[in-house]
């Protein structure tokens, strides 16, 4: 590539849930891969909704109980998983305080707010703020006050955020997108779809994202 050539822009549909620890690991690794490819590759990043627990009640569920019911995980297995996740996060510059996270919550309203934030050009910033609220600060991503506060922290209008949450706006759009990805065969996240054709699954290391983005950009 000549010095004057513009970077190749890749469209990224990042299908994820704000209650998924591997999703923030995948996002941080993807962003660091893009930093390594600066000048060569640029990302046009869009966050798409996926609910790990779409039937979760508003009050949520105890996380130990939930993990045992869903995966059959023992407390010892859950602790080992937490330690592995925390180590991966720390290596990428993200702090997991998983002992603060005592419950699993419904995330549908968080996805509605992220849909709104995309229209405002602040979706990525809000996504990071919501990951931090849940995984670092132990706050509920189903709590409207938490969501409004996160919106304000990234420069979104809090009064409008509150109105979006109270009104049920974007519910149909979010459900439509969720169904689109389920029909496409996405049943676990993160699922990173590049240029609507190439799928990278899971919280891969930075080097894996770097190699994949470089290869796809070369074919674009």
Coordinates of N, CA and C in Angstrom, one line a residue:
X1 N 0.9 -1.2 0.0 CA 0.0 0.0 0.0 C 0.9 1.2 0.0
X2 N 0.6 2.2 -0.9 CA 1.4 3.4 -1.0 C 1.1 4.3 0.2
X3 N 2.0 5.2 0.5 CA 1.9 6.0 1.7 C 0.6 6.9 1.6
X4 N 0.2 7.2 0.4 CA -0.9 8.2 0.2 C -2.2 7.4 0.1
X5 N -2.2 6.1 0.1 CA -3.5 5.4 -0.1 C -4.3 5.5 1.2
X6 N -5.6 5.6 1.0 CA -6.5 5.7 2.1 C -6.7 4.3 2.7
X7 N -7.0 4.2 4.0 CA -7.2 2.9 4.6 C -8.5 2.2 4.0
X8 N -8.5 0.9 4.0 CA -9.7 0.2 3.6 C -10.7 0.2 4.7
X9 N -11.9 0.6 4.5 CA -12.9 0.6 5.5 C -13.7 -0.7 5.5
X10 N -13.7 -1.3 6.6 CA -14.5 -2.6 6.8 C -15.7 -2.3 7.7
X11 N -16.9 -2.8 7.2 CA -18.1 -2.7 8.0 C -18.1 -3.8 9.0
X12 N -18.3 -3.5 10.2 CA -18.3 -4.5 11.3 C -19.7 -4.5 12.0
X13 N -20.4 -5.6 11.9 CA -21.6 -5.8 12.7 C -21.2 -6.6 13.9
X14 N -21.1 -6.0 15.1 CA -20.7 -6.6 16.3 C -21.9 -7.1 17.1
X15 N -22.3 -8.4 16.9 CA -23.5 -8.9 17.6 C -23.1 -9.3 19.0
X16 N -23.8 -8.7 20.0 CA -23.3 -9.0 21.3 C -24.4 -8.6 22.3
X17 N -24.1 -8.9 23.6 CA -25.0 -8.5 24.7 C -24.1 -7.8 25.8
X18 N -24.7 -6.8 26.4 CA -23.9 -6.1 27.4 C -23.7 -6.9 28.7
X19 N -24.4 -8.0 28.8 CA -24.1 -8.9 30.0 C -23.2 -10.1 29.7
X20 N -22.5 -10.0 28.5 CA -21.6 -11.1 28.1 C -20.2 -10.7 28.3
X21 N -19.5 -11.3 29.2 CA -18.1 -10.9 29.5 C -17.2 -11.1 28.3
X22 N -17.4 -12.1 27.5 CA -16.6 -12.4 26.3 C -16.8 -11.4 25.2
X23 N -17.9 -10.6 25.3 CA -18.2 -9.6 24.3 C -17.3 -8.4 24.5
X24 N -17.1 -8.0 25.8 CA -16.2 -6.9 26.0 C -14.7 -7.3 25.7
X25 N -14.4 -8.5 26.0 CA -13.0 -9.1 25.7 C -12.8 -9.0 24.2
X26 N -13.8 -9.5 23.4 CA -13.8 -9.4 22.0 C -13.7 -8.0 21.4
X27 N -14.5 -7.1 22.0 CA -14.5 -5.7 21.5 C -13.1 -5.1 21.8
X28 N -12.6 -5.3 23.0 CA -11.2 -4.6 23.3 C -10.2 -5.2 22.4
X29 N -10.2 -6.5 22.1 CA -9.2 -7.1 21.2 C -9.4 -6.6 19.8
X30 N -10.6 -6.5 19.3 CA -10.9 -6.0 18.0 C -10.4 -4.6 17.8
X31 N -10.6 -3.7 18.8 CA -10.2 -2.3 18.8 C -8.7 -2.2 18.8
X32 N -8.0 -3.1 19.6 CA -6.6 -3.1 19.6 C -6.0 -3.6 18.3
X33 N -6.6 -4.5 17.7 CA -6.2 -5.0 16.3 C -6.3 -3.9 15.3
X34 N -7.4 -3.1 15.4 CA -7.6 -2.0 14.5 C -6.6 -0.9 14.7
X35 N -6.2 -0.7 16.0 CA -5.1 0.3 16.3 C -3.8 -0.2 15.6
X36 N -3.5 -1.4 15.6 CA -2.3 -2.0 15.0 C -2.3 -1.8 13.5
X37 N -3.5 -1.7 12.9 CA -3.7 -1.6 11.5 C -4.0 -0.2 11.0
X38 N -3.8 0.8 11.9 CA -4.1 2.2 11.6 C -3.4 2.6 10.4
X39 N -4.1 3.3 9.5 CA -3.6 3.7 8.2 C -3.8 2.7 7.1
X40 N -4.0 1.4 7.5 CA -4.2 0.3 6.6 C -5.7 -0.1 6.5
X41 N -6.3 -0.1 7.7 CA -7.7 -0.6 7.9 C -8.4 0.4 8.8
X42 N -9.7 0.7 8.4 CA -10.6 1.5 9.3 C -11.8 0.7 9.6
X43 N -12.4 0.8 10.7 CA -13.6 0.1 11.1 C -14.9 1.0 11.0
X44 N -15.9 0.5 10.4 CA -17.2 1.2 10.4 C -18.1 0.3 11.3
X45 N -18.1 0.6 12.6 CA -18.5 -0.3 13.7 C -20.0 -0.1 14.0
X46 N -20.8 -1.2 14.0 CA -22.2 -1.1 14.4 C -22.5 -2.2 15.4
X47 N -23.1 -1.9 16.5 CA -23.4 -2.9 17.5 C -24.8 -3.4 17.3
X48 N -24.9 -4.7 17.2 CA -26.2 -5.4 16.9 C -26.7 -6.1 18.1
X49 N -28.0 -6.2 18.4 CA -28.5 -6.7 19.6 C -28.6 -8.2 19.6
X50 N -28.2 -8.8 20.8 CA -28.4 -10.2 21.1 C -28.7 -10.3 22.6
X51 N -29.7 -11.1 22.9 CA -30.0 -11.3 24.4 C -29.6 -12.7 24.8
X52 N -28.7 -12.8 25.7 CA -28.4 -14.1 26.2 C -29.5 -14.7 27.0
X53 N -30.3 -13.9 27.6 CA -31.5 -14.3 28.4 C -32.7 -13.5 28.2
X54 N -33.3 -13.7 27.0 CA -34.4 -12.8 26.6 C -35.7 -13.0 27.5
X55 N -35.8 -14.1 28.2 CA -36.9 -14.4 29.1 C -36.7 -13.9 30.5
X56 N -35.5 -13.3 30.8 CA -35.2 -13.0 32.1 C -36.2 -11.9 32.7
X57 N -36.6 -12.2 33.9 CA -37.6 -11.2 34.5 C -36.8 -9.9 34.9
X58 N -37.6 -8.8 35.0 CA -37.0 -7.5 35.2 C -36.1 -7.5 36.5
X59 N -36.5 -8.2 37.5 CA -35.7 -8.2 38.7 C -34.4 -9.0 38.6
X60 N -34.2 -9.8 37.5 CA -33.0 -10.6 37.3 C -33.0 -11.9 38.1
X61 N -31.9 -12.5 38.2 CA -31.7 -13.8 38.9 C -30.3 -13.9 39.5
X62 N -30.2 -14.5 40.6 CA -28.9 -14.7 41.3 C -28.0 -15.4 40.3
X63 N -26.7 -14.9 40.2 CA -25.8 -15.4 39.1 C -25.4 -16.8 39.3
X64 N -25.1 -17.2 40.6 CA -24.7 -18.6 40.8 C -25.9 -19.6 40.5
X65 N -27.1 -19.2 40.8 CA -28.2 -20.0 40.5 C -28.4 -20.1 39.0
X66 N -28.3 -19.0 38.3 CA -28.4 -18.9 36.9 C -27.4 -19.8 36.2
X67 N -26.1 -19.7 36.5 CA -25.1 -20.4 35.9 C -25.3 -21.9 36.1
X68 N -25.7 -22.3 37.3 CA -25.9 -23.7 37.6 C -27.1 -24.2 36.7
X69 N -28.2 -23.4 36.7 CA -29.4 -23.9 35.9 C -29.1 -24.0 34.4
X70 N -28.3 -23.0 33.9 CA -28.1 -22.9 32.4 C -27.0 -23.8 31.9
X71 N -25.9 -23.9 32.7 CA -24.7 -24.6 32.2 C -24.4 -25.8 33.1
X72 N -25.0 -25.9 34.3 CA -24.7 -27.0 35.2 C -23.4 -26.7 35.9
X73 N -23.0 -25.4 36.0 CA -21.7 -25.0 36.5 C -21.7 -25.1 38.1
X74 N -20.6 -25.7 38.6 CA -20.5 -25.7 40.1 C -19.9 -24.4 40.5
X75 N -20.0 -24.0 41.8 CA -19.4 -22.8 42.3 C -17.9 -22.8 42.0
X76 N -17.2 -23.9 42.1 CA -15.7 -24.0 41.8 C -15.5 -23.7 40.3
X77 N -16.3 -24.3 39.4 CA -16.1 -24.0 38.0 C -16.4 -22.6 37.7
X78 N -17.4 -22.0 38.3 CA -17.7 -20.6 38.0 C -16.6 -19.7 38.5
X79 N -16.0 -20.0 39.6 CA -14.9 -19.2 40.1 C -13.7 -19.3 39.2
X80 N -13.4 -20.4 38.7 CA -12.3 -20.6 37.7 C -12.5 -19.8 36.5
X81 N -13.8 -19.8 36.0 CA -14.2 -19.1 34.8 C -14.0 -17.6 35.1
X82 N -14.4 -17.1 36.2 CA -14.3 -15.7 36.6 C -12.8 -15.3 36.6
X83 N -12.0 -16.1 37.1 CA -10.6 -15.8 37.2 C -10.0 -15.7 35.8
X84 N -10.4 -16.6 34.9 CA -9.8 -16.6 33.5 C -10.3 -15.4 32.8
X85 N -11.6 -15.0 33.0 CA -12.2 -13.8 32.3 C -11.5 -12.6 32.8
X86 N -11.3 -12.5 34.2 CA -10.6 -11.3 34.7 C -9.2 -11.1 34.2
X87 N -8.5 -12.3 34.0 CA -7.1 -12.2 33.5 C -7.1 -11.7 32.1
X88 N -8.0 -12.3 31.3 CA -8.1 -11.8 29.9 C -8.4 -10.3 29.8
X89 N -9.4 -9.9 30.6 CA -9.7 -8.5 30.6 C -8.6 -7.6 31.0
X90 N -7.9 -8.0 32.1 CA -6.7 -7.2 32.6 C -5.7 -7.0 31.5
X91 N -5.4 -8.1 30.7 CA -4.4 -8.1 29.7 C -4.8 -7.1 28.6
X92 N -6.1 -6.8 28.4 CA -6.6 -5.9 27.4 C -6.9 -4.5 27.9
X93 N -6.7 -4.3 29.3 CA -6.9 -3.0 29.8 C -8.3 -2.8 30.3
X94 N -9.1 -3.9 30.6 CA -10.4 -3.8 31.1 C -10.5 -4.4 32.5
X95 N -11.2 -3.8 33.4 CA -11.2 -4.3 34.8 C -12.6 -5.0 35.0
X96 N -12.5 -6.3 35.3 CA -13.6 -7.1 35.7 C -13.6 -7.1 37.3
X97 N -14.7 -6.6 37.9 CA -14.9 -6.9 39.3 C -16.1 -7.8 39.4
X98 N -15.9 -9.1 39.1 CA -17.0 -10.0 39.0 C -17.6 -10.3 40.3
X99 N -17.0 -10.1 41.4 CA -17.6 -10.3 42.7 C -18.7 -9.3 43.0
X100 N -18.6 -8.2 42.3 CA -19.7 -7.2 42.5 C -20.9 -7.5 41.7
X101 N -20.8 -8.4 40.7 CA -21.9 -8.8 39.8 C -22.6 -10.0 40.4
X102 N -23.7 -9.7 41.2 CA -24.3 -10.8 41.9 C -25.6 -11.4 41.1
X103 N -26.0 -10.6 40.1 CA -27.2 -11.0 39.4 C -27.1 -10.9 37.9
X104 N -27.9 -11.7 37.2 CA -28.0 -11.6 35.7 C -29.3 -10.8 35.5
X105 N -29.3 -9.9 34.6 CA -30.5 -9.0 34.3 C -31.0 -9.1 32.9
X106 N -32.2 -8.6 32.7 CA -32.7 -8.4 31.4 C -32.1 -7.2 30.7
X107 N -31.6 -7.4 29.5 CA -30.9 -6.3 28.8 C -31.6 -5.7 27.6
X108 N -32.9 -6.0 27.4 CA -33.6 -5.5 26.3 C -33.6 -3.9 26.2
X109 N -33.8 -3.3 27.3 CA -33.9 -1.8 27.3 C -32.5 -1.2 27.0
X110 N -31.4 -1.9 27.4 CA -30.1 -1.4 27.1 C -29.9 -1.5 25.6
X111 N -30.4 -2.5 24.9 CA -30.3 -2.6 23.5 C -31.1 -1.5 22.8
X112 N -32.3 -1.2 23.3 CA -33.1 -0.1 22.8 C -32.3 1.2 22.9
X113 N -31.6 1.5 24.0 CA -30.9 2.7 24.2 C -29.7 2.7 23.2
X114 N -29.0 1.6 23.0 CA -27.9 1.5 22.1 C -28.4 1.8 20.6
X115 N -29.6 1.4 20.3 CA -30.1 1.6 19.0 C -30.3 3.2 18.8
X116 N -30.8 3.8 19.8 CA -31.0 5.3 19.8 C -29.6 5.9 19.7
X117 N -28.6 5.5 20.5 CA -27.3 6.1 20.5 C -26.6 6.0 19.1
X118 N -26.9 4.9 18.4 CA -26.3 4.8 17.0 C -26.7 6.0 16.2
X119 N -28.0 6.4 16.2 CA -28.5 7.5 15.5 C -27.8 8.8 15.9
X120 N -27.3 8.9 17.1 CA -26.6 10.1 17.7 C -25.1 10.0 17.5
X121 N -24.6 8.9 16.9 CA -23.2 8.8 16.7 C -22.4 8.5 17.9
X122 N -23.0 8.0 19.0 CA -22.3 7.7 20.2 C -22.5 6.3 20.7
X123 N -22.8 5.4 19.8 CA -23.1 4.0 20.1 C -21.9 3.3 20.8
X124 N -20.7 3.4 20.2 CA -19.6 2.8 20.7 C -19.3 3.2 22.1
X125 N -19.3 4.5 22.3 CA -19.1 5.1 23.7 C -20.1 4.6 24.7
X126 N -21.3 4.5 24.3 CA -22.3 4.0 25.2 C -22.1 2.5 25.5
X127 N -21.8 1.7 24.5 CA -21.5 0.3 24.7 C -20.4 0.1 25.7
X128 N -19.3 0.8 25.6 CA -18.2 0.7 26.6 C -18.7 1.1 28.0
X129 N -19.5 2.2 28.1 CA -20.0 2.7 29.4 C -20.9 1.6 30.0
X130 N -21.7 0.9 29.2 CA -22.6 -0.1 29.8 C -21.8 -1.4 30.2
X131 N -20.8 -1.7 29.5 CA -19.9 -2.8 29.9 C -19.3 -2.5 31.2
X132 N -18.8 -1.3 31.4 CA -18.1 -0.8 32.6 C -19.1 -0.8 33.8
X133 N -20.4 -0.3 33.5 CA -21.4 -0.3 34.5 C -21.7 -1.6 35.1
X134 N -21.7 -2.6 34.3 CA -22.1 -4.0 34.7 C -20.9 -4.7 35.3
X135 N -19.8 -4.8 34.5 CA -18.7 -5.7 34.8 C -17.7 -5.1 35.8
X136 N -17.5 -3.8 35.8 CA -16.6 -3.1 36.7 C -17.3 -2.6 37.9
X137 N -18.5 -2.0 37.7 CA -19.1 -1.3 38.8 C -20.3 -2.2 39.5
X138 N -20.6 -3.3 38.8 CA -21.6 -4.2 39.4 C -23.0 -3.6 39.3
X139 N -23.3 -2.7 38.4 CA -24.6 -2.1 38.3 C -25.5 -2.8 37.3
X140 N -26.8 -2.7 37.5 CA -27.8 -3.5 36.6 C -28.0 -2.8 35.3
X141 N -27.7 -3.5 34.1 CA -28.0 -2.9 32.8 C -29.5 -2.9 32.5
X142 N -30.3 -3.4 33.4 CA -31.8 -3.3 33.3 C -32.4 -2.2 34.0
X143 N -31.6 -1.5 34.8 CA -32.1 -0.3 35.6 C -32.0 1.0 34.8
X144 N -33.2 1.6 34.6 CA -33.2 2.8 33.8 C -32.3 3.9 34.3
X145 N -32.2 4.0 35.6 CA -31.3 5.1 36.2 C -29.9 4.8 35.8
X146 N -29.4 3.6 35.8 CA -28.1 3.2 35.4 C -27.9 3.5 33.9
X147 N -28.9 3.2 33.1 CA -28.8 3.4 31.7 C -28.7 4.9 31.4
X148 N -29.6 5.7 32.0 CA -29.6 7.1 31.8 C -28.3 7.8 32.2
X149 N -27.7 7.3 33.3 CA -26.5 7.9 33.8 C -25.3 7.5 32.8
X150 N -25.3 6.3 32.3 CA -24.3 5.9 31.3 C -24.4 6.8 30.1
X151 N -25.7 7.0 29.7 CA -25.9 7.9 28.5 C -25.3 9.3 28.7
X152 N -25.6 9.8 29.9 CA -25.1 11.2 30.2 C -23.6 11.2 30.2
X153 N -22.9 10.2 30.7 CA -21.5 10.1 30.9 C -20.8 10.2 29.5
X154 N -21.5 9.7 28.4 CA -20.8 9.7 27.1 C -21.3 10.9 26.2
X155 N -22.1 11.8 26.9 CA -22.5 13.0 26.1 C -23.8 13.0 25.5
X156 N -24.6 11.9 25.8 CA -26.0 11.9 25.2 C -26.9 12.7 26.1
X157 N -28.0 13.1 25.6 CA -29.0 13.9 26.3 C -29.8 13.0 27.3
X158 N -29.6 13.3 28.6 CA -30.3 12.3 29.6 C -31.8 12.4 29.5
X159 N -32.3 13.6 29.3 CA -33.8 13.7 29.2 C -34.3 12.9 28.1
X160 N -33.7 13.0 26.9 CA -34.1 12.2 25.8 C -33.9 10.7 26.0
X161 N -32.8 10.3 26.7 CA -32.6 8.9 27.0 C -33.7 8.4 27.9
X162 N -34.1 9.2 28.9 CA -35.1 8.8 29.8 C -36.5 8.6 29.0
X163 N -36.7 9.5 28.1 CA -37.9 9.5 27.3 C -37.9 8.2 26.4
X164 N -36.8 7.9 25.8 CA -36.7 6.7 25.0 C -37.0 5.4 25.8
X165 N -36.5 5.4 27.0 CA -36.7 4.2 27.9 C -38.1 4.1 28.4
X166 N -38.7 5.2 28.7 CA -40.1 5.2 29.2 C -41.1 4.9 28.2
X167 N -40.8 5.3 26.9 CA -41.8 5.2 25.8 C -41.8 3.8 25.1
X168 N -40.8 3.0 25.3 CA -40.7 1.8 24.5 C -40.3 1.9 23.1
X169 N -39.7 3.1 22.8 CA -39.2 3.3 21.4 C -38.1 2.3 21.0
X170 N -38.1 2.0 19.7 CA -37.1 1.1 19.1 C -37.3 -0.4 19.5
X171 N -38.4 -0.7 20.3 CA -38.6 -2.1 20.6 C -38.7 -3.0 19.4
X172 N -39.5 -2.6 18.4 CA -39.7 -3.4 17.2 C -38.5 -3.5 16.4
X173 N -37.7 -2.4 16.3 CA -36.4 -2.5 15.6 C -35.4 -3.4 16.2
X174 N -35.3 -3.4 17.5 CA -34.4 -4.3 18.2 C -34.8 -5.7 18.0
X175 N -36.1 -6.0 18.2 CA -36.6 -7.4 18.1 C -36.3 -7.9 16.6
X176 N -36.6 -7.0 15.7 CA -36.4 -7.4 14.3 C -34.9 -7.7 14.0
X177 N -34.0 -6.9 14.5 CA -32.6 -7.2 14.3 C -32.1 -8.5 15.1
X178 N -32.7 -8.7 16.3 CA -32.4 -9.9 17.0 C -32.8 -11.1 16.2
X179 N -34.0 -11.1 15.7 CA -34.5 -12.2 14.9 C -33.7 -12.4 13.6
X180 N -33.2 -11.4 13.0 CA -32.4 -11.4 11.8 C -31.2 -12.2 12.0
X181 N -30.5 -12.0 13.2 CA -29.2 -12.7 13.4 C -29.5 -14.1 13.9
X182 N -30.5 -14.3 14.6 CA -30.9 -15.7 15.0 C -31.2 -16.5 13.7
X183 N -31.9 -16.0 12.8 CA -32.2 -16.7 11.6 C -30.9 -16.9 10.7
X184 N -30.0 -16.0 10.9 CA -28.7 -16.2 10.2 C -27.8 -17.2 10.8
X185 N -28.2 -17.8 11.9 CA -27.4 -18.9 12.6 C -26.5 -18.4 13.7
X186 N -26.7 -17.1 14.2 CA -25.9 -16.6 15.3 C -26.6 -17.0 16.6
X187 N -26.0 -17.9 17.3 CA -26.6 -18.4 18.6 C -25.7 -18.2 19.8
X188 N -24.5 -17.7 19.6 CA -23.6 -17.4 20.7 C -22.9 -16.1 20.3
X189 N -22.4 -15.4 21.3 CA -21.8 -14.1 21.0 C -20.5 -14.0 21.9
X190 N -19.6 -13.1 21.5 CA -19.7 -12.1 20.3 C -19.6 -12.8 19.0
X191 N -20.3 -12.3 18.0 CA -20.2 -12.7 16.6 C -19.9 -11.5 15.8
X192 N -18.7 -11.5 15.2 CA -18.3 -10.3 14.5 C -18.4 -10.5 13.0
X193 N -19.3 -9.8 12.3 CA -19.5 -10.0 10.9 C -18.9 -8.9 10.2
X194 N -17.9 -9.2 9.3 CA -17.2 -8.2 8.5 C -17.7 -8.1 7.1
X195 N -18.0 -6.9 6.7 CA -18.5 -6.7 5.3 C -19.7 -7.6 5.0
X196 N -20.5 -8.0 6.0 CA -21.7 -8.8 5.8 C -21.5 -10.2 5.2
X197 N -20.2 -10.6 5.3 CA -19.8 -11.9 4.7 C -19.0 -12.8 5.6
X198 N -18.0 -12.2 6.3 CA -17.0 -13.0 7.0 C -17.4 -12.9 8.5
X199 N -17.4 -14.1 9.1 CA -17.8 -14.3 10.5 C -16.5 -14.6 11.4
X200 N -16.3 -13.8 12.4 CA -15.3 -14.1 13.4 C -16.0 -14.4 14.7
X201 N -15.9 -15.5 15.3 CA -16.7 -15.9 16.4 C -15.9 -15.9 17.7
X202 N -16.4 -15.3 18.8 CA -15.8 -15.4 20.1 C -14.8 -14.3 20.4
X203 N -14.4 -14.3 21.7 CA -13.4 -13.3 22.2 C -12.0 -13.7 21.8
X204 N -11.7 -13.6 20.5 CA -10.4 -14.0 20.0 C -9.3 -13.1 20.5
X205 N -8.0 -13.6 20.5 CA -6.9 -12.7 20.8 C -6.7 -11.6 19.8
X206 N -6.0 -10.6 20.2 CA -5.8 -9.4 19.3 C -5.1 -9.9 17.9
X207 N -4.2 -10.8 18.0 CA -3.5 -11.3 16.8 C -4.4 -11.9 15.8
X208 N -5.4 -12.6 16.3 CA -6.4 -13.3 15.4 C -7.2 -12.3 14.7
X209 N -7.7 -11.3 15.4 CA -8.4 -10.2 14.7 C -7.5 -9.4 13.7
X210 N -6.3 -9.2 14.1 CA -5.4 -8.4 13.2 C -5.2 -9.2 11.9
X211 N -4.9 -10.4 12.0 CA -4.7 -11.2 10.8 C -6.0 -11.3 9.9
X212 N -7.1 -11.5 10.6 CA -8.4 -11.6 9.8 C -8.7 -10.3 9.1
X213 N -8.6 -9.2 9.9 CA -8.9 -7.9 9.3 C -8.0 -7.6 8.1
X214 N -6.7 -7.9 8.3 CA -5.7 -7.6 7.2 C -6.1 -8.5 5.9
X215 N -6.4 -9.7 6.1 CA -6.7 -10.6 5.0 C -8.0 -10.1 4.3
X216 N -9.0 -9.8 5.1 CA -10.3 -9.3 4.5 C -10.1 -8.0 3.7
X217 N -9.3 -7.1 4.3 CA -9.1 -5.8 3.7 C -8.3 -6.0 2.4
X218 N -7.4 -7.0 2.3 CA -6.7 -7.2 1.1 C -7.6 -7.7 0.0
X219 N -8.7 -8.4 0.4 CA -9.6 -8.9 -0.6 C -10.7 -7.9 -1.0
X220 N -10.8 -6.8 -0.2 CA -11.9 -5.9 -0.4 C -11.7 -5.0 -1.7

